[in-house]
Every structure is written in structure tokens, then in C-alpha cells.
Coordinates of C-alpha atoms and ligand atoms in Angstrom, one line a residue:
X1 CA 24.0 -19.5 52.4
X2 CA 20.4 -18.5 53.0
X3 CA 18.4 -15.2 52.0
X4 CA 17.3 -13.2 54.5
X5 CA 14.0 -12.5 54.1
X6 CA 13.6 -8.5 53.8
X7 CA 11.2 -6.8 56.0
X8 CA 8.2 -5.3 55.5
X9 CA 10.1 -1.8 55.8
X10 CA 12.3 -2.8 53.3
X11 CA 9.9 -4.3 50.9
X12 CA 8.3 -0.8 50.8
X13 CA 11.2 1.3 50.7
X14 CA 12.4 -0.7 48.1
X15 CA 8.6 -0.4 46.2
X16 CA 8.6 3.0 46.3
X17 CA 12.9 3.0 45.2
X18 CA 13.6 4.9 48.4
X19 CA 11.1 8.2 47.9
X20 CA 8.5 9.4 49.5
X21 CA 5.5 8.0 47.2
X22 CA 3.7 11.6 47.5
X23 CA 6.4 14.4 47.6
X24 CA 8.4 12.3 45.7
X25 CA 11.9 13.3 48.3
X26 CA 14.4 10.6 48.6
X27 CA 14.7 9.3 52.5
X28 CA 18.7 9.7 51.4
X29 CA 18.4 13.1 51.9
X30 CA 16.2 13.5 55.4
X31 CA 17.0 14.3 58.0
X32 CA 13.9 12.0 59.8
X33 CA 13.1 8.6 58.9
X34 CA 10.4 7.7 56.7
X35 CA 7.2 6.6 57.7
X36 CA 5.1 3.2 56.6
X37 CA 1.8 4.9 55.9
X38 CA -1.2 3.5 56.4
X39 CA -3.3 4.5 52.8
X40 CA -6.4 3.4 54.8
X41 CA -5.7 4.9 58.0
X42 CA -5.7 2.3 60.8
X43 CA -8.4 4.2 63.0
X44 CA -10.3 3.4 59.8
X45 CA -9.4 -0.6 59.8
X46 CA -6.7 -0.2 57.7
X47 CA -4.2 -3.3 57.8
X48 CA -0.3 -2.7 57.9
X49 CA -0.6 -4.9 54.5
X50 CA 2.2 -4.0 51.5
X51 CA -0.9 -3.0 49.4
X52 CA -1.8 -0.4 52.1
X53 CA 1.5 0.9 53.0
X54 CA 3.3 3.7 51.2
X55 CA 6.6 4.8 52.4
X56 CA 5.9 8.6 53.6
X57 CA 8.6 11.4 54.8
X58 CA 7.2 13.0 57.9
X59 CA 5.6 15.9 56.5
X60 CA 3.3 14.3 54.1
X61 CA 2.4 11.6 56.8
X62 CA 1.8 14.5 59.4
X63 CA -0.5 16.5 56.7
X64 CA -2.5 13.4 55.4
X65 CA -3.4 11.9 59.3
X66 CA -6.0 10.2 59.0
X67 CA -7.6 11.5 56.0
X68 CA -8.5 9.7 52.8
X69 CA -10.4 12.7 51.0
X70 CA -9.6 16.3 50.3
X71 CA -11.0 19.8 49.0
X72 CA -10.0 20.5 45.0
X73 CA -11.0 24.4 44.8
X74 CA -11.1 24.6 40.9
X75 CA -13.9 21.7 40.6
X76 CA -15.3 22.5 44.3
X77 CA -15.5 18.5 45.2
X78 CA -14.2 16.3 48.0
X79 CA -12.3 14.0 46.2
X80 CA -10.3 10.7 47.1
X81 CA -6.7 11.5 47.8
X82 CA -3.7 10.0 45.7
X83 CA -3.4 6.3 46.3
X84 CA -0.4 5.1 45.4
X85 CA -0.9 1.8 45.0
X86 CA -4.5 2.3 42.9
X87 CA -3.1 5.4 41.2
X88 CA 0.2 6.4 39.1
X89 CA 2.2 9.6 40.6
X90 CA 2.6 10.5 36.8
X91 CA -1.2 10.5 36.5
X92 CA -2.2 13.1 38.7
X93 CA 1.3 15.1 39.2
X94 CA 3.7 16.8 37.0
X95 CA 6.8 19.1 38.2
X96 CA 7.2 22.8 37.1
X97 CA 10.0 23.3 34.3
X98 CA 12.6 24.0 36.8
X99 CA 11.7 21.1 38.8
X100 CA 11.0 22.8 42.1
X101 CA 7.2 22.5 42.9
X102 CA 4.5 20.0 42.2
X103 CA 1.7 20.7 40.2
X104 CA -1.6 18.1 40.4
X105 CA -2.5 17.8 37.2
X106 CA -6.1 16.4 38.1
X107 CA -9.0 16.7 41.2
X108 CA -6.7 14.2 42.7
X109 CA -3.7 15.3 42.1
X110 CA -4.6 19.6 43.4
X111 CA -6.3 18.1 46.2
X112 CA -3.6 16.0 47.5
X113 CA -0.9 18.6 46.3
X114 CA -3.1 20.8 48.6
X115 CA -3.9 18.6 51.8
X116 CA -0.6 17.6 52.0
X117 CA 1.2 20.5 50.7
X118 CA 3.6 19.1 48.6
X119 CA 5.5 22.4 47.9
X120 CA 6.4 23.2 51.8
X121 CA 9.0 25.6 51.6
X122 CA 11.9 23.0 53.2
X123 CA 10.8 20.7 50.2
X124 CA 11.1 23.4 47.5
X125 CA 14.7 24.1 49.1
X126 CA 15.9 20.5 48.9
X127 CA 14.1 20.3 45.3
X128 CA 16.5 23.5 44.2
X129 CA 19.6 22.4 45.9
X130 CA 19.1 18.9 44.6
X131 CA 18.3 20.2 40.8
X132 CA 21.7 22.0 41.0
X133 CA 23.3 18.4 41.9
X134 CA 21.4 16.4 39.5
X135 CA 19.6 14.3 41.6
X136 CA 16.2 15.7 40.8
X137 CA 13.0 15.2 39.3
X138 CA 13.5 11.6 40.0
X139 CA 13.0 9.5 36.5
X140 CA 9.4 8.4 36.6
Ligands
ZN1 ZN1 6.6 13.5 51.3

């Protein structure tokens, strides 16, 4: 019997094991379907390539748009925002000891924490009720 050959979707749900490659949420648990993301946005010739795609929940896509750069307040610099397929999550993020907000550990980590605001309220929710069930931080 033959393979099927996956999609492109699938390929990049399956990359980023089913998460949102920023906020780190698990698509199992949205209400919305994820979004391919364009790293390089397309109004700025990004390519709907697997090395440009991340897979995105709505509410990071919706907060990045089209940008690639961000404010960090403590150093005062525009700096790149979190790539995920140049940079590692573990890098520039860390969760708080109860595992309910992200902290960016770097320029690029507060600044993409920031743009993107990584602890909405909804997403600190999910975080506590999925703590209580076990199913959160994911293993990195
Ligand atoms: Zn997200």
C-alpha cells in the first residue's frame, strides 16, 4: 500500500508536536485552528516554505502580523523577534514555577513575550487548568 504523502499542514504541526511554536498551547485544546505563520511575513516576500512556517494559535498570529522586530524595555532596543526555526524556545523563554506565565529570558525572548503577549489572560487560564491535569509545561 502506498504512503500518503503528508501535507504541508501536517509537516508543521507535526514539527512543532502540535503547539503553538510561541505560546507554546497545544492546538488539542483550542477552540480555533492553528495558523501556518509566515516567520517572514509574506507582504515582506516571505515563501510559504517549511523553514518559514511555524504553526501559530490565533492570538499569537493576530499579535505578531506582519512584524519581524519588537521593543525590549529593560535594554531599550528593537530587536528581532523569536524565530523558531533560527532560535530554540528554551533559549529565550522559561515558565514561572507554577507554570502559568512565560517569562523571556533574553532581548528576544521579553520582546516577543511582549509583542505578542504570551501571558493573555485566556492563555494563563488554560495554562492553570491544564497544570492541574498534568498536561503542562510541555517537556522541552
Ligand atoms: Zn500562541
Amino acid at each position: 500500500m502506498a504512503k500518503r504523502k503528508i501535507t504541508l499542514r501536517e509537516f508543521v504541526a507535526r514539527r512543532a508536536q502540535g503547539r503553538c511554536e510561541y505560546c507554546r498551547s497545544p492546538a488539542s485544546f483550542a477552540h480555533r485552528s492553528f495558523s501556518l505563520e509566515h516567520i517572514q511575513p509574506r507582504s515582506r516576500k516571505g515563501k510559504p516554505s517549511p523553514g518559514n512556517l511555524a504553526l501559530s494559535c490565533q492570538g499569537c498570529n493576530n499579535h505578531k502580523y506582519n512584524r519581524t522586530k519588537a521593543h525590549d524595555t529593560v535594554s531599550d532596543e528593537y530587536v528581532v523577534l523569536f524565530h523558531p526555526r533560527r532560535h530554540r524556545w528554551t533559549d529565550h523563554f522559561a515558565w514561572t514555577d507554577d507554570g502559568t506565565q512565560i517569562l523571556g529570558l533574553t532581548r528576544i525572548g521579553r520582546a516577543t513575550a511582549e509583542a505578542l503577549q504570551l501571558n493573555r489572560p485566556a492563555l494563563v487560564n488554560l495554562r492553570r487548568v491544564l497544570v492541574a491535569a498534568g498536561e503542562h509545561p510541555p517537556h522541552e
